[in-house]
PDB file of C-alpha atoms in Angstrom:
ATOM      1  CA  UNK A   1       0.105   0.020  -0.209  1.00  0.00           C
ATOM      2  CA  UNK A   2       1.042   3.763  -1.087  1.00  0.00           C
ATOM      3  CA  UNK A   3       1.595   6.509   0.603  1.00  0.00           C
ATOM      4  CA  UNK A   4       2.287   9.952  -0.037  1.00  0.00           C
ATOM      5  CA  UNK A   5       2.701  13.280   1.842  1.00  0.00           C
ATOM      6  CA  UNK A   6       4.164  16.698   1.074  1.00  0.00           C
ATOM      7  CA  UNK A   7       6.839  18.227   3.303  1.00  0.00           C
ATOM      8  CA  UNK A   8       5.536  21.776   4.519  1.00  0.00           C
ATOM      9  CA  UNK A   9       8.216  23.072   6.806  1.00  0.00           C
ATOM     10  CA  UNK A  10      11.975  22.332   8.009  1.00  0.00           C
ATOM     11  CA  UNK A  11      12.387  19.151   9.391  1.00  0.00           C
ATOM     12  CA  UNK A  12      15.513  17.492  11.422  1.00  0.00           C
ATOM     13  CA  UNK A  13      15.375  14.323   9.634  1.00  0.00           C
ATOM     14  CA  UNK A  14      13.013  11.446   7.783  1.00  0.00           C
ATOM     15  CA  UNK A  15      11.680   8.994  10.702  1.00  0.00           C
ATOM     16  CA  UNK A  16      10.574  12.895  12.373  1.00  0.00           C
ATOM     17  CA  UNK A  17       8.890  13.459  10.098  1.00  0.00           C
ATOM     18  CA  UNK A  18       6.961  10.265   9.326  1.00  0.00           C
ATOM     19  CA  UNK A  19       6.136  10.687  13.029  1.00  0.00           C
ATOM     20  CA  UNK A  20       4.846  13.577  12.693  1.00  0.00           C
ATOM     21  CA  UNK A  21       2.399  11.816   9.960  1.00  0.00           C
ATOM     22  CA  UNK A  22       1.636   8.666  12.714  1.00  0.00           C
ATOM     23  CA  UNK A  23       4.443   6.511  11.760  1.00  0.00           C
ATOM     24  CA  UNK A  24       5.493   5.035  15.152  1.00  0.00           C
ATOM     25  CA  UNK A  25       9.180   3.704  15.658  1.00  0.00           C
ATOM     26  CA  UNK A  26       7.321   0.202  15.006  1.00  0.00           C
ATOM     27  CA  UNK A  27       5.742   1.258  11.367  1.00  0.00           C
ATOM     28  CA  UNK A  28       8.856   2.584  10.400  1.00  0.00           C
ATOM     29  CA  UNK A  29      11.326  -0.487  11.215  1.00  0.00           C
ATOM     30  CA  UNK A  30       8.586  -2.374   9.243  1.00  0.00           C
ATOM     31  CA  UNK A  31       9.376  -0.110   6.372  1.00  0.00           C
ATOM     32  CA  UNK A  32      12.945  -0.186   6.552  1.00  0.00           C
ATOM     33  CA  UNK A  33      12.926  -3.638   7.148  1.00  0.00           C
ATOM     34  CA  UNK A  34      10.187  -4.868   4.084  1.00  0.00           C
ATOM     35  CA  UNK A  35       8.635  -1.439   2.406  1.00  0.00           C
ATOM     36  CA  UNK A  36      10.496   1.360   0.943  1.00  0.00           C
ATOM     37  CA  UNK A  37      10.570   4.475   1.514  1.00  0.00           C
ATOM     38  CA  UNK A  38      10.481   7.391  -2.130  1.00  0.00           C
ATOM     39  CA  UNK A  39      11.218  11.019  -1.785  1.00  0.00           C
ATOM     40  CA  UNK A  40      10.146  12.465  -4.954  1.00  0.00           C
ATOM     41  CA  UNK A  41      10.038   9.035  -6.697  1.00  0.00           C
ATOM     42  CA  UNK A  42      13.719   8.176  -6.314  1.00  0.00           C
ATOM     43  CA  UNK A  43      13.855   5.542  -3.440  1.00  0.00           C
ATOM     44  CA  UNK A  44      16.111   6.465  -0.313  1.00  0.00           C
ATOM     45  CA  UNK A  45      17.277   5.343   2.597  1.00  0.00           C
ATOM     46  CA  UNK A  46      16.329   6.757   5.881  1.00  0.00           C
ATOM     47  CA  UNK A  47      19.427   9.666   6.432  1.00  0.00           C
ATOM     48  CA  UNK A  48      18.030  11.736   3.140  1.00  0.00           C
ATOM     49  CA  UNK A  49      17.748  14.749   3.807  1.00  0.00           C
ATOM     50  CA  UNK A  50      14.342  16.596   3.038  1.00  0.00           C
ATOM     51  CA  UNK A  51      13.526  19.644   2.100  1.00  0.00           C
ATOM     52  CA  UNK A  52      10.374  21.939   1.863  1.00  0.00           C
ATOM     53  CA  UNK A  53       8.282  21.031  -1.084  1.00  0.00           C
ATOM     54  CA  UNK A  54       9.242  17.461  -1.056  1.00  0.00           C
ATOM     55  CA  UNK A  55       7.188  14.344  -1.993  1.00  0.00           C
ATOM     56  CA  UNK A  56       7.345  11.642   0.768  1.00  0.00           C
ATOM     57  CA  UNK A  57       6.084   8.173  -0.365  1.00  0.00           C
ATOM     58  CA  UNK A  58       6.521   5.579   1.518  1.00  0.00           C
ATOM     59  CA  UNK A  59       5.372   1.816   0.397  1.00  0.00           C
ATOM     60  CA  UNK A  60       3.764  -0.497   3.041  1.00  0.00           C
ATOM     61  CA  UNK A  61       4.156  -4.106   2.889  1.00  0.00           C
ATOM     62  CA  UNK A  62       0.816  -6.272   2.313  1.00  0.00           C
ATOM     63  CA  UNK A  63      -0.150  -7.612   6.094  1.00  0.00           C
ATOM     64  CA  UNK A  64      -1.364 -11.224   4.682  1.00  0.00           C
ATOM     65  CA  UNK A  65      -3.843 -13.350   6.249  1.00  0.00           C
ATOM     66  CA  UNK A  66      -2.659 -15.266   9.430  1.00  0.00           C
ATOM     67  CA  UNK A  67      -2.509 -19.241   8.347  1.00  0.00           C
ATOM     68  CA  UNK A  68      -3.188 -19.885  11.978  1.00  0.00           C
ATOM     69  CA  UNK A  69      -6.371 -18.267  12.021  1.00  0.00           C
ATOM     70  CA  UNK A  70      -9.886 -20.066  10.605  1.00  0.00           C
ATOM     71  CA  UNK A  71     -11.966 -18.941   7.702  1.00  0.00           C
ATOM     72  CA  UNK A  72     -15.395 -17.769   9.058  1.00  0.00           C
ATOM     73  CA  UNK A  73     -18.175 -17.917   5.589  1.00  0.00           C
ATOM     74  CA  UNK A  74     -20.550 -15.776   7.977  1.00  0.00           C
ATOM     75  CA  UNK A  75     -21.260 -12.351   6.694  1.00  0.00           C
ATOM     76  CA  UNK A  76     -20.817  -9.555   8.400  1.00  0.00           C
ATOM     77  CA  UNK A  77     -22.876  -6.515   8.660  1.00  0.00           C
ATOM     78  CA  UNK A  78     -20.290  -3.371   7.418  1.00  0.00           C
ATOM     79  CA  UNK A  79     -21.588  -0.201   8.165  1.00  0.00           C
ATOM     80  CA  UNK A  80     -18.507   1.248   6.528  1.00  0.00           C
ATOM     81  CA  UNK A  81     -15.573   0.301   4.673  1.00  0.00           C
ATOM     82  CA  UNK A  82     -12.836   2.332   2.828  1.00  0.00           C
ATOM     83  CA  UNK A  83      -8.774   1.499   2.502  1.00  0.00           C
ATOM     84  CA  UNK A  84      -8.358   2.421   6.310  1.00  0.00           C
ATOM     85  CA  UNK A  85     -11.434   1.488   7.869  1.00  0.00           C
ATOM     86  CA  UNK A  86     -13.919  -1.351   8.652  1.00  0.00           C
ATOM     87  CA  UNK A  87     -16.948  -0.309  10.792  1.00  0.00           C
ATOM     88  CA  UNK A  88     -19.240  -3.223  11.512  1.00  0.00           C
ATOM     89  CA  UNK A  89     -22.421  -3.482  13.647  1.00  0.00           C
ATOM     90  CA  UNK A  90     -22.034  -7.202  15.629  1.00  0.00           C
ATOM     91  CA  UNK A  91     -24.949  -9.217  16.643  1.00  0.00           C
ATOM     92  CA  UNK A  92     -24.987 -10.044  20.459  1.00  0.00           C
ATOM     93  CA  UNK A  93     -23.348 -13.190  21.207  1.00  0.00           C
ATOM     94  CA  UNK A  94     -20.055 -13.212  18.928  1.00  0.00           C
ATOM     95  CA  UNK A  95     -17.149 -12.981  20.051  1.00  0.00           C
ATOM     96  CA  UNK A  96     -14.949 -10.441  18.582  1.00  0.00           C
ATOM     97  CA  UNK A  97     -11.215 -12.623  18.471  1.00  0.00           C
ATOM     98  CA  UNK A  98     -10.575 -16.430  18.795  1.00  0.00           C
ATOM     99  CA  UNK A  99     -10.440 -17.393  21.898  1.00  0.00           C
ATOM    100  CA  UNK A 100     -10.661 -20.832  23.853  1.00  0.00           C
ATOM    101  CA  UNK A 101     -14.291 -20.841  23.346  1.00  0.00           C
ATOM    102  CA  UNK A 102     -14.480 -20.719  19.958  1.00  0.00           C
ATOM    103  CA  UNK A 103     -11.774 -20.073  17.206  1.00  0.00           C
ATOM    104  CA  UNK A 104     -13.894 -20.701  13.952  1.00  0.00           C
ATOM    105  CA  UNK A 105     -16.303 -18.117  14.256  1.00  0.00           C
ATOM    106  CA  UNK A 106     -15.224 -14.556  15.296  1.00  0.00           C
ATOM    107  CA  UNK A 107     -15.442 -11.832  14.422  1.00  0.00           C
ATOM    108  CA  UNK A 108     -11.854 -12.101  13.176  1.00  0.00           C
ATOM    109  CA  UNK A 109     -12.770 -14.879  11.305  1.00  0.00           C
ATOM    110  CA  UNK A 110     -16.056 -13.756   9.135  1.00  0.00           C
ATOM    111  CA  UNK A 111     -13.575 -10.404   8.590  1.00  0.00           C
ATOM    112  CA  UNK A 112     -11.184 -12.432   7.503  1.00  0.00           C
ATOM    113  CA  UNK A 113     -13.794 -14.707   4.941  1.00  0.00           C
ATOM    114  CA  UNK A 114     -14.628 -11.068   4.203  1.00  0.00           C
ATOM    115  CA  UNK A 115     -11.101 -10.061   2.998  1.00  0.00           C
ATOM    116  CA  UNK A 116     -10.328 -13.161   1.416  1.00  0.00           C
ATOM    117  CA  UNK A 117     -13.498 -12.820  -0.959  1.00  0.00           C
ATOM    118  CA  UNK A 118     -12.695  -9.400  -1.808  1.00  0.00           C
ATOM    119  CA  UNK A 119      -9.410 -10.019  -2.563  1.00  0.00           C
ATOM    120  CA  UNK A 120      -7.840  -7.741  -0.627  1.00  0.00           C
ATOM    121  CA  UNK A 121      -4.414  -6.404  -0.172  1.00  0.00           C
ATOM    122  CA  UNK A 122      -3.820  -6.288   3.665  1.00  0.00           C
ATOM    123  CA  UNK A 123      -5.785  -9.213   5.527  1.00  0.00           C
ATOM    124  CA  UNK A 124      -4.987  -8.760   8.950  1.00  0.00           C
ATOM    125  CA  UNK A 125      -7.642  -7.202  10.864  1.00  0.00           C
ATOM    126  CA  UNK A 126      -6.634  -4.463  13.864  1.00  0.00           C
ATOM    127  CA  UNK A 127      -9.476  -4.537  16.405  1.00  0.00           C
ATOM    128  CA  UNK A 128      -9.751  -0.618  17.818  1.00  0.00           C
ATOM    129  CA  UNK A 129     -12.759  -1.438  19.818  1.00  0.00           C
ATOM    130  CA  UNK A 130     -13.789  -3.850  21.000  1.00  0.00           C
ATOM    131  CA  UNK A 131     -16.897  -5.328  22.528  1.00  0.00           C
ATOM    132  CA  UNK A 132     -17.669  -8.355  24.904  1.00  0.00           C
ATOM    133  CA  UNK A 133     -19.059 -11.630  23.494  1.00  0.00           C
ATOM    134  CA  UNK A 134     -23.062 -10.150  24.395  1.00  0.00           C
ATOM    135  CA  UNK A 135     -22.988  -6.812  23.902  1.00  0.00           C
ATOM    136  CA  UNK A 136     -23.350  -6.184  20.385  1.00  0.00           C
ATOM    137  CA  UNK A 137     -23.299  -3.030  18.395  1.00  0.00           C
ATOM    138  CA  UNK A 138     -20.539  -0.949  16.722  1.00  0.00           C
ATOM    139  CA  UNK A 139     -17.075  -2.452  16.818  1.00  0.00           C
ATOM    140  CA  UNK A 140     -14.147  -0.132  14.347  1.00  0.00           C
ATOM    141  CA  UNK A 141     -11.679  -2.239  12.886  1.00  0.00           C
ATOM    142  CA  UNK A 142      -7.946  -0.694  11.003  1.00  0.00           C
ATOM    143  CA  UNK A 143      -7.420  -2.096   7.641  1.00  0.00           C
ATOM    144  CA  UNK A 144      -3.474  -1.587   8.592  1.00  0.00           C
ATOM    145  CA  UNK A 145      -1.159  -1.206  10.284  1.00  0.00           C
ATOM    146  CA  UNK A 146      -0.757   2.756  10.044  1.00  0.00           C
ATOM    147  CA  UNK A 147      -4.191   3.175  10.108  1.00  0.00           C
ATOM    148  CA  UNK A 148      -4.057   0.948  13.828  1.00  0.00           C
ATOM    149  CA  UNK A 149      -0.958   3.270  14.892  1.00  0.00           C
ATOM    150  CA  UNK A 150      -3.168   6.573  14.174  1.00  0.00           C
ATOM    151  CA  UNK A 151      -6.128   5.116  15.514  1.00  0.00           C
ATOM    152  CA  UNK A 152      -4.470   4.295  19.013  1.00  0.00           C
ATOM    153  CA  UNK A 153      -3.432   8.288  19.077  1.00  0.00           C
ATOM    154  CA  UNK A 154      -7.040   9.046  18.663  1.00  0.00           C
ATOM    155  CA  UNK A 155      -7.498   7.152  21.812  1.00  0.00           C
ATOM    156  CA  UNK A 156      -5.106   7.976  23.741  1.00  0.00           C
ATOM    157  CA  UNK A 157      -5.227  11.748  22.822  1.00  0.00           C
ATOM    158  CA  UNK A 158      -9.281  11.010  23.557  1.00  0.00           C
ATOM    159  CA  UNK A 159     -10.244  12.045  20.235  1.00  0.00           C
ATOM    160  CA  UNK A 160     -12.641   9.120  19.524  1.00  0.00           C
ATOM    161  CA  UNK A 161     -16.094   9.845  20.535  1.00  0.00           C
ATOM    162  CA  UNK A 162     -18.012   6.270  21.725  1.00  0.00           C
ATOM    163  CA  UNK A 163     -21.369   6.211  23.597  1.00  0.00           C
ATOM    164  CA  UNK A 164     -23.427   3.412  24.446  1.00  0.00           C
ATOM    165  CA  UNK A 165     -26.896   2.494  25.629  1.00  0.00           C
ATOM    166  CA  UNK A 166     -26.555   0.435  28.935  1.00  0.00           C
ATOM    167  CA  UNK A 167     -30.779  -0.133  30.819  1.00  0.00           C
ATOM    168  CA  UNK A 168     -28.961  -0.209  34.644  1.00  0.00           C
ATOM    169  CA  UNK A 169     -31.247  -1.960  37.116  1.00  0.00           C
ATOM    170  CA  UNK A 170     -33.168   0.609  39.902  1.00  0.00           C
ATOM    171  CA  UNK A 171     -33.662   3.981  39.381  1.00  0.00           C
ATOM    172  CA  UNK A 172     -30.387   6.112  38.906  1.00  0.00           C
ATOM    173  CA  UNK A 173     -31.109   9.855  41.536  1.00  0.00           C
ATOM    174  CA  UNK A 174     -29.145  11.755  39.155  1.00  0.00           C
ATOM    175  CA  UNK A 175     -30.364  13.065  35.674  1.00  0.00           C
ATOM    176  CA  UNK A 176     -26.397  12.906  34.877  1.00  0.00           C
ATOM    177  CA  UNK A 177     -23.447  12.663  36.599  1.00  0.00           C
ATOM    178  CA  UNK A 178     -20.049  11.660  35.845  1.00  0.00           C
ATOM    179  CA  UNK A 179     -18.351   7.342  37.772  1.00  0.00           C
ATOM    180  CA  UNK A 180     -14.981   8.737  37.697  1.00  0.00           C
ATOM    181  CA  UNK A 181     -13.367   5.255  40.083  1.00  0.00           C
ATOM    182  CA  UNK A 182      -9.910   3.131  39.380  1.00  0.00           C
ATOM    183  CA  UNK A 183     -10.743  -0.260  37.908  1.00  0.00           C
ATOM    184  CA  UNK A 184      -8.916  -3.261  38.663  1.00  0.00           C
ATOM    185  CA  UNK A 185      -9.124  -7.026  37.645  1.00  0.00           C
ATOM    186  CA  UNK A 186     -10.537  -8.819  40.619  1.00  0.00           C
ATOM    187  CA  UNK A 187      -7.935 -11.417  42.805  1.00  0.00           C
ATOM    188  CA  UNK A 188     -11.473 -13.610  43.331  1.00  0.00           C
ATOM    189  CA  UNK A 189     -13.261 -13.286  39.645  1.00  0.00           C
ATOM    190  CA  UNK A 190     -13.056 -12.390  36.207  1.00  0.00           C
ATOM    191  CA  UNK A 191     -14.976  -9.194  37.136  1.00  0.00           C
ATOM    192  CA  UNK A 192     -13.164  -6.118  37.548  1.00  0.00           C
ATOM    193  CA  UNK A 193     -13.795  -3.750  40.371  1.00  0.00           C
ATOM    194  CA  UNK A 194     -13.417  -0.398  41.796  1.00  0.00           C
ATOM    195  CA  UNK A 195     -10.134  -0.295  43.632  1.00  0.00           C
ATOM    196  CA  UNK A 196      -7.557   2.234  44.433  1.00  0.00           C
ATOM    197  CA  UNK A 197      -5.171   0.382  42.859  1.00  0.00           C
ATOM    198  CA  UNK A 198      -6.398  -0.388  39.472  1.00  0.00           C
ATOM    199  CA  UNK A 199      -5.857   2.089  36.319  1.00  0.00           C
ATOM    200  CA  UNK A 200      -7.694   5.647  36.030  1.00  0.00           C
ATOM    201  CA  UNK A 201     -11.349   5.072  35.147  1.00  0.00           C
ATOM    202  CA  UNK A 202     -14.746   7.941  33.728  1.00  0.00           C
ATOM    203  CA  UNK A 203     -18.009   7.502  33.170  1.00  0.00           C
ATOM    204  CA  UNK A 204     -20.478   9.719  31.703  1.00  0.00           C
ATOM    205  CA  UNK A 205     -24.138   9.411  31.137  1.00  0.00           C
ATOM    206  CA  UNK A 206     -27.363  10.367  31.255  1.00  0.00           C
ATOM    207  CA  UNK A 207     -30.464   9.606  31.943  1.00  0.00           C
ATOM    208  CA  UNK A 208     -33.311   8.629  28.792  1.00  0.00           C
ATOM    209  CA  UNK A 209     -35.666   6.992  30.413  1.00  0.00           C
ATOM    210  CA  UNK A 210     -36.730   5.483  34.182  1.00  0.00           C
ATOM    211  CA  UNK A 211     -39.430   2.618  35.013  1.00  0.00           C
ATOM    212  CA  UNK A 212     -40.112   1.165  38.117  1.00  0.00           C
ATOM    213  CA  UNK A 213     -37.305  -1.199  38.325  1.00  0.00           C
ATOM    214  CA  UNK A 214     -34.638   0.435  35.942  1.00  0.00           C
ATOM    215  CA  UNK A 215     -33.065   2.990  34.801  1.00  0.00           C
ATOM    216  CA  UNK A 216     -32.370   3.355  30.277  1.00  0.00           C
ATOM    217  CA  UNK A 217     -29.406   5.594  30.286  1.00  0.00           C
ATOM    218  CA  UNK A 218     -27.054   6.819  27.221  1.00  0.00           C
ATOM    219  CA  UNK A 219     -23.381   6.049  28.689  1.00  0.00           C
ATOM    220  CA  UNK A 220     -19.848   8.304  26.943  1.00  0.00           C
ATOM    221  CA  UNK A 221     -16.764   6.784  27.369  1.00  0.00           C
ATOM    222  CA  UNK A 222     -13.895   9.181  28.219  1.00  0.00           C
ATOM    223  CA  UNK A 223     -11.909   5.695  29.393  1.00  0.00           C
ATOM    224  CA  UNK A 224     -11.522   2.544  27.347  1.00  0.00           C
ATOM    225  CA  UNK A 225     -11.081  -0.407  30.046  1.00  0.00           C
ATOM    226  CA  UNK A 226     -12.331  -3.220  30.266  1.00  0.00           C
ATOM    227  CA  UNK A 227     -15.954  -4.088  31.752  1.00  0.00           C
ATOM    228  CA  UNK A 228     -15.920  -0.786  32.287  1.00  0.00           C
ATOM    229  CA  UNK A 229     -19.581   0.705  31.835  1.00  0.00           C
ATOM    230  CA  UNK A 230     -20.852  -2.913  32.845  1.00  0.00           C
ATOM    231  CA  UNK A 231     -18.758  -2.963  36.565  1.00  0.00           C
ATOM    232  CA  UNK A 232     -18.921   1.620  37.079  1.00  0.00           C
ATOM    233  CA  UNK A 233     -22.637   0.990  37.985  1.00  0.00           C
ATOM    234  CA  UNK A 234     -22.387  -2.655  39.767  1.00  0.00           C
ATOM    235  CA  UNK A 235     -20.238  -0.827  41.863  1.00  0.00           C
ATOM    236  CA  UNK A 236     -23.240   1.742  41.974  1.00  0.00           C
ATOM    237  CA  UNK A 237     -25.319  -0.883  42.964  1.00  0.00           C
ATOM    238  CA  UNK A 238     -26.903  -0.370  39.760  1.00  0.00           C
ATOM    239  CA  UNK A 239     -26.240  -3.457  37.806  1.00  0.00           C
ATOM    240  CA  UNK A 240     -26.510  -4.210  34.314  1.00  0.00           C
ATOM    241  CA  UNK A 241     -30.021  -5.435  33.933  1.00  0.00           C
ATOM    242  CA  UNK A 242     -28.847  -9.914  32.403  1.00  0.00           C
ATOM    243  CA  UNK A 243     -25.811  -8.967  33.703  1.00  0.00           C
ATOM    244  CA  UNK A 244     -25.160 -12.938  34.999  1.00  0.00           C
ATOM    245  CA  UNK A 245     -21.258 -11.770  36.092  1.00  0.00           C
ATOM    246  CA  UNK A 246     -22.071  -8.615  38.141  1.00  0.00           C
ATOM    247  CA  UNK A 247     -25.587  -9.760  39.736  1.00  0.00           C
ATOM    248  CA  UNK A 248     -27.204  -7.818  37.332  1.00  0.00           C
ATOM    249  CA  UNK A 249     -31.290  -9.040  37.454  1.00  0.00           C
ATOM    250  CA  UNK A 250     -33.226 -11.383  35.197  1.00  0.00           C
ATOM    251  CA  UNK A 251     -36.026  -9.623  34.413  1.00  0.00           C
ATOM    252  CA  UNK A 252     -37.821  -7.592  31.084  1.00  0.00           C
ATOM    253  CA  UNK A 253     -36.873 -10.399  29.212  1.00  0.00           C
ATOM    254  CA  UNK A 254     -33.271  -9.829  28.446  1.00  0.00           C
ATOM    255  CA  UNK A 255     -30.733 -12.961  28.678  1.00  0.00           C
ATOM    256  CA  UNK A 256     -27.410 -10.923  28.186  1.00  0.00           C
ATOM    257  CA  UNK A 257     -26.412  -7.940  29.671  1.00  0.00           C
ATOM    258  CA  UNK A 258     -28.496  -5.037  28.477  1.00  0.00           C
ATOM    259  CA  UNK A 259     -25.687  -2.770  26.611  1.00  0.00           C
ATOM    260  CA  UNK A 260     -25.411  -1.797  22.699  1.00  0.00           C
ATOM    261  CA  UNK A 261     -22.252   0.383  21.959  1.00  0.00           C
ATOM    262  CA  UNK A 262     -24.752   2.850  19.954  1.00  0.00           C
ATOM    263  CA  UNK A 263     -22.192   5.361  18.146  1.00  0.00           C
ATOM    264  CA  UNK A 264     -18.937   5.974  17.618  1.00  0.00           C
ATOM    265  CA  UNK A 265     -17.276   8.986  16.003  1.00  0.00           C
ATOM    266  CA  UNK A 266     -13.467  10.922  15.121  1.00  0.00           C
ATOM    267  CA  UNK A 267     -11.882  12.692  12.980  1.00  0.00           C
ATOM    268  CA  UNK A 268      -9.907  10.757  10.121  1.00  0.00           C
ATOM    269  CA  UNK A 269      -6.393  11.520  10.215  1.00  0.00           C
ATOM    270  CA  UNK A 270      -6.616  10.692   6.997  1.00  0.00           C
ATOM    271  CA  UNK A 271      -8.851  12.746   4.982  1.00  0.00           C
ATOM    272  CA  UNK A 272      -9.398  15.504   7.747  1.00  0.00           C
ATOM    273  CA  UNK A 273     -13.543  13.681   7.426  1.00  0.00           C
ATOM    274  CA  UNK A 274     -15.183  13.843  10.218  1.00  0.00           C
ATOM    275  CA  UNK A 275     -16.830  10.266  10.436  1.00  0.00           C
ATOM    276  CA  UNK A 276     -20.236   9.108  12.535  1.00  0.00           C
ATOM    277  CA  UNK A 277     -21.466   5.012  12.728  1.00  0.00           C
ATOM    278  CA  UNK A 278     -25.248   4.249  14.549  1.00  0.00           C
ATOM    279  CA  UNK A 279     -25.967   1.480  15.165  1.00  0.00           C
ATOM    280  CA  UNK A 280     -30.258   0.964  15.804  1.00  0.00           C
ATOM    281  CA  UNK A 281     -30.006  -1.075  19.163  1.00  0.00           C
ATOM    282  CA  UNK A 282     -31.466  -4.899  17.816  1.00  0.00           C
ATOM    283  CA  UNK A 283     -34.767  -7.162  18.182  1.00  0.00           C
ATOM    284  CA  UNK A 284     -33.565  -8.644  22.110  1.00  0.00           C
ATOM    285  CA  UNK A 285     -33.205  -4.821  23.423  1.00  0.00           C
ATOM    286  CA  UNK A 286     -36.683  -3.274  22.016  1.00  0.00           C
ATOM    287  CA  UNK A 287     -38.483  -6.314  23.626  1.00  0.00           C
ATOM    288  CA  UNK A 288     -36.967  -4.964  26.458  1.00  0.00           C
ATOM    289  CA  UNK A 289     -38.338  -1.800  26.443  1.00  0.00           C
ATOM    290  CA  UNK A 290     -41.199  -3.073  25.652  1.00  0.00           C
ATOM    291  CA  UNK A 291     -41.749  -5.227  27.975  1.00  0.00           C
ATOM    292  CA  UNK A 292     -40.200  -3.160  30.712  1.00  0.00           C
ATOM    293  CA  UNK A 293     -43.372  -0.041  29.518  1.00  0.00           C
ATOM    294  CA  UNK A 294     -45.844  -2.898  30.385  1.00  0.00           C
ATOM    295  CA  UNK A 295     -44.418  -4.031  33.462  1.00  0.00           C
TER     296      UNK A 295
END
């Protein structure tokens, strides 16, 4: 894959210039080993001097599919796809990455099948927003290593807006609040827990609707910790409906945690375009809301 940039101001080195374009140290090492670098259409070494007005072109080596990863022919629901990104609407119950419980039909396996059918140049999915198995909604995937590097920088700078819908048990008092509490792995189980020794975690929410025994909230993640939404609301004694791991009650007919990744938005570092993607809540979610309204 070929990418080009123009030098618009003096720089001290080629590596520094490429770093300013989002090329990480690891990607730069890949370029030196397996790719190529051109300045004004001429092959150069990393020691080249750059001048204002030069055009720098990099050719990244193709990322071929991992033969150890099984291929699934089950279709995926594509919300958006271009050279750099794939955005998928993931159903509840589907693992994102292969693991002991499922190595043949996860989202990664399905993406592999999708890209092989397309004869895509790059066939390694870089998962950027991983969802739990029973959480539905938007998943963002980088299609090559530079996109992965740039997206990671956006996330580290809190420049990716991730919004969720959740139905929590009981009635939340505040219409809007921020849960700012560090999370750590519970040494006694698979869950996360609020702990002073944990990593910083911040969850903002707005109440959308209240019922007698549940509250619908819209949630914004300011950090991306494992089980963050589930653990934070459980710490308030308002675990998500259907969330067995965190003690959520089984009401309204919901058989999984009532959590849906509704939207994702970011400014595309390659084009400067504002990109926004939305997933409609699935059928079991809609049924839950109807059942709660009728109780």
